[in-house]
Amino acid sequence: MKINARIAYTGALFLVVLCGAGLMKPTPRTLKVPEGWPAPNKNLFSKNPLTEEGFQLGRKLFHDGNLSKDGYVSCASCHQQFAGFSTFDHDVSHGVNNTFTTRNAPTLANMAWHSAFHWDGGVNHIEVQAVSPITAHNEMGETLENVIAKLNADSSYPPLFKAAFGNETINSQRLLKALAQYTGSLVSANSKYDKVKRGEAIFSNVEQKGYEIFKAHCATCHKEPLFTDLTYRNNGLPLNRFNDVGRMAITGKKEDSLKFKVPTLRNIQVSYPYMHDGSIFSIPQVIDHYSGGIQKDQYTLDPVLKNGIAITQRQKYELMYFLFTLTDSTFLKDPAYGMPTY
Amino acid sequence: MKPCIASFGILLLVVLSVLNTTGQTHGTLKFTLIHTANGKPVELNTTTYNTPNGEEYTIKKLRYYFSNFKFPGNPTLEDADNYQLIDQARSTSFSIPVLPGKYTHIEWLLGIDSLRHCSGAQEGALDPMNDMFWTWNTGYVVFKLDGTSTSSTADRNRIEHHIGGFRFGQNVSTPLSFELPNDRPLEITAGKTTEITLHLNLDRYWKSKETILIARESVCTVPDALARKIASNFPYLFEIEDIKVHEN
């Protein structure tokens, strides 16, 4: 054989070895930051580079019932896309064996701007969030060991892990990082409100009036453009039947009693019921709570709610029509976020 | 296909020589942990011990983390080596690479630094599968002692001590620091293993700086004031029993 052929052979061999060693890189994916928005949490993907393959793996895992003990409960069971990734029409969600959770499944949108997760902010990184629902007895009720065994036994997964992470090893870290790539990529920024902000649409008269009311009474906590300021506040709901004290259970501080994370209002039209325990069913009832239902004897009640929110019956509906403009039907129907076929 | 075999051979040599150049400059420090309670070796489930406070107990689980090993002038530990889980049921020894030298001061953390508590999904010793991870309030249990005691008023007479907490005011991870005499330092030699035998005396867990009564404090599973009280005994738990260099 000639020298040239030998070089070609060596080159080809090198390529095979490189592929075998998993040095072929997955395709980078970028998180699209809507114009004018603050920068997302920089720690989110700092040790978990966002890739097309990682996102697609996370998307499949998110919709896979095998992550639960009985094979029926997937992440998507309680985080339904059409309900803004909350549980449609349920105050609390269902876990395995007909159990119930004790809180309303929060919507998932723009999680890349969050730095703490759950209603009480107890989870401090998006990657470790999923351990909680997977292992909780009243959610998916499974162990990470079993999940990994089931994924290894499902022939569709090892190639997906290889594509995302370089080899077929399935471990808890990769499982969690893939899920985080999916959930961290859920960006909702194409509602009528967003289109108005971009100059692509205009509010109706009623919506515009509602927006003014919103800015006057709601925007401190439900800060634009995320429609949450990501803080923990007591909004004057009574202590519920689960004795859920919220943030206090995490910090151990009594001044955090009954404080919960301010939820985003994006996709609020489809994510009823509302509040951390799903105790309020409709938007007008939520507004009634703020105008006349606040428990004013609670010493941790948020100062901005001390006097309630004075609002007329007419303004209540104007506000509601503004809130409807936060419905992002592109996001709610985007097949790229939906149940995959692979 | 001789050329193919030849080029593969060359490639193999290249790969091997690359592998060979790493690790050669280090010695190995092997930690061997001996656990005792009440003067007896710890055996899970089968043996009954007495605390220095006169309370009977058995041990079902004994696990804890060591991390952030510091040897003056030796910043080269690989990330995975820097976090170790010691588990009476699975592994009571581990080895880490250390640059050669004579060390008269060594220290590490009983527990895990706060930065690592906030860094997302981990692997190896810090994999949440090791059952040392709190899901509802992110954080590691850095010291776990489960067992039973007739003194315990908890369900099924259990002892459940899951000691954790890393936030300001909740931290339980504790630096362990050891001074060695100048004439008998910890000596690390390239290519050799130095073994350090550490003794964990559980009697001091129940009574050293603080007195921990099972009758009163049988369960601790949140990062609260009791966890910090128990952790205030952590600096007194371990002592160096022996150091020897193996001629391997």
CSV table of N, CA, C and O in Angstrom, one decimal, chain A residues 1 6 9-10 13-14 17 47 118 120 122-125 127-128 131-132 135 144-145 148 171-173 176-177 249-252, chain B residues 1 3-4 7-8 11 14-15 116-123 127-130 133 135-139 166-168 170 223:
chain,number,residue,atom,x,y,z
A,1,MET,N,0.8,-1.2,0.0
A,1,MET,CA,0.0,0.0,0.0
A,1,MET,C,0.8,1.3,0.0
A,1,MET,O,1.9,1.3,0.6
A,6,ARG,N,-2.1,5.0,3.4
A,6,ARG,CA,-1.9,4.8,4.8
A,6,ARG,C,-2.4,6.0,5.6
A,6,ARG,O,-3.0,5.8,6.6
A,9,TYR,N,-6.1,5.9,5.8
A,9,TYR,CA,-6.5,4.9,6.7
A,9,TYR,C,-6.4,5.5,8.2
A,9,TYR,O,-7.4,5.4,8.9
A,10,THR,N,-5.3,6.1,8.4
A,10,THR,CA,-5.1,6.6,9.8
A,10,THR,C,-6.1,7.7,10.1
A,10,THR,O,-6.6,7.7,11.2
A,13,LEU,N,-9.4,6.2,10.7
A,13,LEU,CA,-9.4,5.5,12.0
A,13,LEU,C,-9.5,6.5,13.2
A,13,LEU,O,-10.3,6.3,14.1
A,14,PHE,N,-8.8,7.6,13.0
A,14,PHE,CA,-8.9,8.7,14.0
A,14,PHE,C,-10.4,9.1,14.2
A,14,PHE,O,-10.9,9.3,15.3
A,17,VAL,N,-12.3,6.6,16.1
A,17,VAL,CA,-12.0,6.6,17.5
A,17,VAL,C,-12.7,7.8,18.1
A,17,VAL,O,-13.2,7.7,19.2
A,47,LYS,N,-23.5,25.1,33.7
A,47,LYS,CA,-22.8,23.8,33.8
A,47,LYS,C,-23.7,22.7,33.0
A,47,LYS,O,-23.5,21.5,33.2
A,118,HIS,N,-40.6,26.1,43.2
A,118,HIS,CA,-41.7,25.7,44.0
A,118,HIS,C,-42.3,26.9,44.7
A,118,HIS,O,-41.7,28.0,44.7
A,120,ASP,N,-42.7,27.7,47.6
A,120,ASP,CA,-41.9,28.2,48.8
A,120,ASP,C,-40.5,28.5,48.4
A,120,ASP,O,-39.7,28.8,49.3
A,122,GLY,N,-38.1,26.5,47.9
A,122,GLY,CA,-37.3,25.5,48.6
A,122,GLY,C,-36.2,24.9,47.7
A,122,GLY,O,-35.2,24.4,48.2
A,123,VAL,N,-36.4,24.9,46.4
A,123,VAL,CA,-35.5,24.3,45.5
A,123,VAL,C,-34.6,25.4,44.8
A,123,VAL,O,-35.1,26.3,44.2
A,124,ASN,N,-33.3,25.2,45.0
A,124,ASN,CA,-32.4,26.4,44.6
A,124,ASN,C,-31.8,26.3,43.3
A,124,ASN,O,-30.9,27.1,42.9
A,125,HIS,N,-32.1,25.2,42.5
A,125,HIS,CA,-31.5,25.1,41.1
A,125,HIS,C,-32.5,24.3,40.3
A,125,HIS,O,-33.0,23.3,40.7
A,127,GLU,N,-32.0,22.3,38.0
A,127,GLU,CA,-31.6,20.9,37.8
A,127,GLU,C,-32.1,19.9,38.8
A,127,GLU,O,-32.4,18.8,38.6
A,128,VAL,N,-32.1,20.4,40.1
A,128,VAL,CA,-32.5,19.5,41.1
A,128,VAL,C,-34.0,19.5,41.4
A,128,VAL,O,-34.5,18.7,42.3
A,131,VAL,N,-36.1,16.1,41.1
A,131,VAL,CA,-36.0,15.0,42.0
A,131,VAL,C,-37.2,15.0,43.0
A,131,VAL,O,-37.7,13.9,43.4
A,132,SER,N,-37.7,16.2,43.3
A,132,SER,CA,-38.8,16.3,44.2
A,132,SER,C,-40.1,15.6,43.7
A,132,SER,O,-40.6,14.7,44.3
A,135,THR,N,-39.7,11.7,43.2
A,135,THR,CA,-39.6,10.8,44.4
A,135,THR,C,-40.8,11.0,45.4
A,135,THR,O,-40.9,10.2,46.3
A,144,LEU,N,-35.0,7.2,42.0
A,144,LEU,CA,-34.2,7.6,40.8
A,144,LEU,C,-33.5,6.3,40.3
A,144,LEU,O,-33.4,6.1,39.1
A,145,GLU,N,-33.2,5.3,41.2
A,145,GLU,CA,-32.6,4.1,40.7
A,145,GLU,C,-33.5,3.4,39.8
A,145,GLU,O,-33.1,2.9,38.7
A,148,ILE,N,-33.8,5.1,36.4
A,148,ILE,CA,-32.6,4.8,35.5
A,148,ILE,C,-32.7,3.4,35.0
A,148,ILE,O,-32.4,3.2,33.8
A,171,ASN,N,-27.5,8.4,34.0
A,171,ASN,CA,-27.4,8.5,35.4
A,171,ASN,C,-28.3,9.7,35.8
A,171,ASN,O,-28.9,10.3,35.0
A,172,SER,N,-28.4,9.9,37.1
A,172,SER,CA,-29.4,10.9,37.6
A,172,SER,C,-29.0,12.3,37.2
A,172,SER,O,-29.9,13.1,36.8
A,173,GLN,N,-27.7,12.5,37.1
A,173,GLN,CA,-27.3,13.9,36.7
A,173,GLN,C,-27.7,14.2,35.3
A,173,GLN,O,-28.3,15.3,35.0
A,176,LEU,N,-31.5,14.7,35.0
A,176,LEU,CA,-32.0,16.0,35.6
A,176,LEU,C,-31.5,17.1,34.7
A,176,LEU,O,-32.3,18.1,34.5
A,177,LYS,N,-30.3,17.0,34.1
A,177,LYS,CA,-29.9,18.1,33.3
A,177,LYS,C,-30.7,18.2,32.0
A,177,LYS,O,-31.0,19.3,31.5
A,249,ALA,N,-41.4,27.2,56.1
A,249,ALA,CA,-40.9,25.8,56.3
A,249,ALA,C,-39.5,25.7,55.7
A,249,ALA,O,-38.8,24.7,56.0
A,250,ILE,N,-39.1,26.6,54.8
A,250,ILE,CA,-37.8,26.6,54.2
A,250,ILE,C,-36.8,27.3,55.0
A,250,ILE,O,-35.7,26.9,55.3
A,251,THR,N,-37.1,28.5,55.4
A,251,THR,CA,-36.2,29.4,56.1
A,251,THR,C,-36.2,29.2,57.6
A,251,THR,O,-35.2,29.6,58.3
A,252,GLY,N,-37.3,28.6,58.2
A,252,GLY,CA,-37.4,28.5,59.6
A,252,GLY,C,-37.6,29.8,60.3
A,252,GLY,O,-37.6,29.9,61.5
B,1,MET,N,-4.2,-6.8,6.7
B,1,MET,CA,-4.2,-5.3,6.7
B,1,MET,C,-3.2,-4.7,7.6
B,1,MET,O,-3.5,-4.1,8.6
B,3,PRO,N,-0.9,-2.2,7.4
B,3,PRO,CA,-0.8,-0.8,7.7
B,3,PRO,C,-1.8,-0.3,8.8
B,3,PRO,O,-1.6,0.5,9.6
B,4,CYS,N,-3.0,-0.9,8.6
B,4,CYS,CA,-4.1,-0.6,9.5
B,4,CYS,C,-3.7,-0.9,11.0
B,4,CYS,O,-3.8,-0.1,11.9
B,7,SER,N,-1.0,1.5,12.2
B,7,SER,CA,-1.4,2.8,12.6
B,7,SER,C,-2.3,2.7,13.9
B,7,SER,O,-2.2,3.6,14.7
B,8,PHE,N,-3.0,1.6,14.0
B,8,PHE,CA,-3.8,1.5,15.3
B,8,PHE,C,-2.8,1.4,16.4
B,8,PHE,O,-3.0,2.0,17.5
B,11,LEU,N,-1.5,4.7,17.3
B,11,LEU,CA,-2.5,5.5,18.0
B,11,LEU,C,-2.6,5.0,19.5
B,11,LEU,O,-2.7,5.8,20.4
B,14,VAL,N,0.1,6.4,21.5
B,14,VAL,CA,-0.1,7.8,21.7
B,14,VAL,C,-1.0,8.0,22.9
B,14,VAL,O,-0.8,8.7,23.9
B,15,VAL,N,-2.2,7.2,22.8
B,15,VAL,CA,-3.2,7.3,23.9
B,15,VAL,C,-2.6,6.9,25.2
B,15,VAL,O,-2.8,7.6,26.2
B,116,ARG,N,-21.5,24.2,46.6
B,116,ARG,CA,-21.9,22.9,46.0
B,116,ARG,C,-23.3,22.6,46.2
B,116,ARG,O,-24.0,21.8,45.5
B,117,HIS,N,-23.9,23.2,47.3
B,117,HIS,CA,-25.3,23.0,47.6
B,117,HIS,C,-26.2,23.7,46.6
B,117,HIS,O,-27.4,23.5,46.6
B,118,CYS,N,-25.6,24.6,45.9
B,118,CYS,CA,-26.4,25.5,45.0
B,118,CYS,C,-26.0,25.3,43.6
B,118,CYS,O,-26.3,26.2,42.7
B,119,SER,N,-25.4,24.2,43.2
B,119,SER,CA,-24.8,24.1,41.9
B,119,SER,C,-25.6,23.0,41.0
B,119,SER,O,-25.0,22.5,40.0
B,120,GLY,N,-26.8,22.7,41.3
B,120,GLY,CA,-27.6,21.8,40.4
B,120,GLY,C,-27.3,20.4,40.7
B,120,GLY,O,-26.7,19.9,41.7
B,121,ALA,N,-27.6,19.5,39.6
B,121,ALA,CA,-27.5,18.1,39.7
B,121,ALA,C,-26.0,17.7,39.8
B,121,ALA,O,-25.3,18.1,38.9
B,122,GLN,N,-25.7,16.8,40.7
B,122,GLN,CA,-24.3,16.4,40.9
B,122,GLN,C,-24.2,14.9,40.7
B,122,GLN,O,-25.2,14.2,40.5
B,123,GLU,N,-23.0,14.4,40.6
B,123,GLU,CA,-22.8,12.9,40.4
B,123,GLU,C,-21.9,12.4,41.5
B,123,GLU,O,-21.4,13.1,42.3
B,127,ASP,N,-24.4,12.3,44.2
B,127,ASP,CA,-25.6,11.9,43.4
B,127,ASP,C,-26.8,11.8,44.4
B,127,ASP,O,-26.7,11.2,45.5
B,128,PRO,N,-27.9,12.5,44.0
B,128,PRO,CA,-29.1,12.4,45.0
B,128,PRO,C,-29.5,10.9,45.2
B,128,PRO,O,-30.2,10.7,46.2
B,129,MET,N,-29.1,10.0,44.4
B,129,MET,CA,-29.4,8.6,44.7
B,129,MET,C,-28.8,8.0,45.9
B,129,MET,O,-29.2,7.0,46.4
B,130,ASN,N,-27.8,8.7,46.5
B,130,ASN,CA,-27.2,8.2,47.7
B,130,ASN,C,-28.0,8.4,49.0
B,130,ASN,O,-27.6,8.1,50.0
B,133,PHE,N,-29.9,13.4,50.2
B,133,PHE,CA,-30.3,14.7,49.6
B,133,PHE,C,-31.8,15.0,49.9
B,133,PHE,O,-32.7,14.2,49.8
B,135,THR,N,-35.1,16.8,49.0
B,135,THR,CA,-35.7,17.3,47.7
B,135,THR,C,-36.5,18.5,47.9
B,135,THR,O,-36.6,19.4,47.0
B,136,TRP,N,-37.2,18.6,49.1
B,136,TRP,CA,-38.2,19.7,49.3
B,136,TRP,C,-37.6,21.0,49.7
B,136,TRP,O,-38.2,22.1,49.6
B,137,ASN,N,-36.4,20.9,50.2
B,137,ASN,CA,-35.6,22.1,50.6
B,137,ASN,C,-34.2,21.8,50.3
B,137,ASN,O,-33.4,21.2,51.1
B,138,THR,N,-33.8,22.1,49.1
B,138,THR,CA,-32.5,21.6,48.5
B,138,THR,C,-31.4,21.6,49.5
B,138,THR,O,-31.2,22.6,50.2
B,139,GLY,N,-30.7,20.5,49.6
B,139,GLY,CA,-29.6,20.4,50.5
B,139,GLY,C,-29.2,19.0,50.8
B,139,GLY,O,-30.0,18.1,50.6
B,166,PHE,N,-27.2,24.5,55.1
B,166,PHE,CA,-26.0,25.2,54.5
B,166,PHE,C,-26.3,26.7,54.5
B,166,PHE,O,-25.3,27.4,54.3
B,167,ARG,N,-27.5,27.1,54.6
B,167,ARG,CA,-27.8,28.5,54.4
B,167,ARG,C,-27.3,29.3,55.6
B,167,ARG,O,-27.0,28.7,56.7
B,168,PHE,N,-27.2,30.6,55.5
B,168,PHE,CA,-26.7,31.4,56.6
B,168,PHE,C,-27.6,31.2,57.8
B,168,PHE,O,-28.8,31.2,57.8
B,170,GLN,N,-27.9,28.4,59.2
B,170,GLN,CA,-28.3,27.0,59.2
B,170,GLN,C,-27.2,26.0,59.0
B,170,GLN,O,-27.3,24.8,59.0
B,223,PRO,N,-33.1,21.5,58.9
B,223,PRO,CA,-32.0,22.3,59.2
B,223,PRO,C,-32.3,23.3,60.3
B,223,PRO,O,-32.3,24.5,60.0
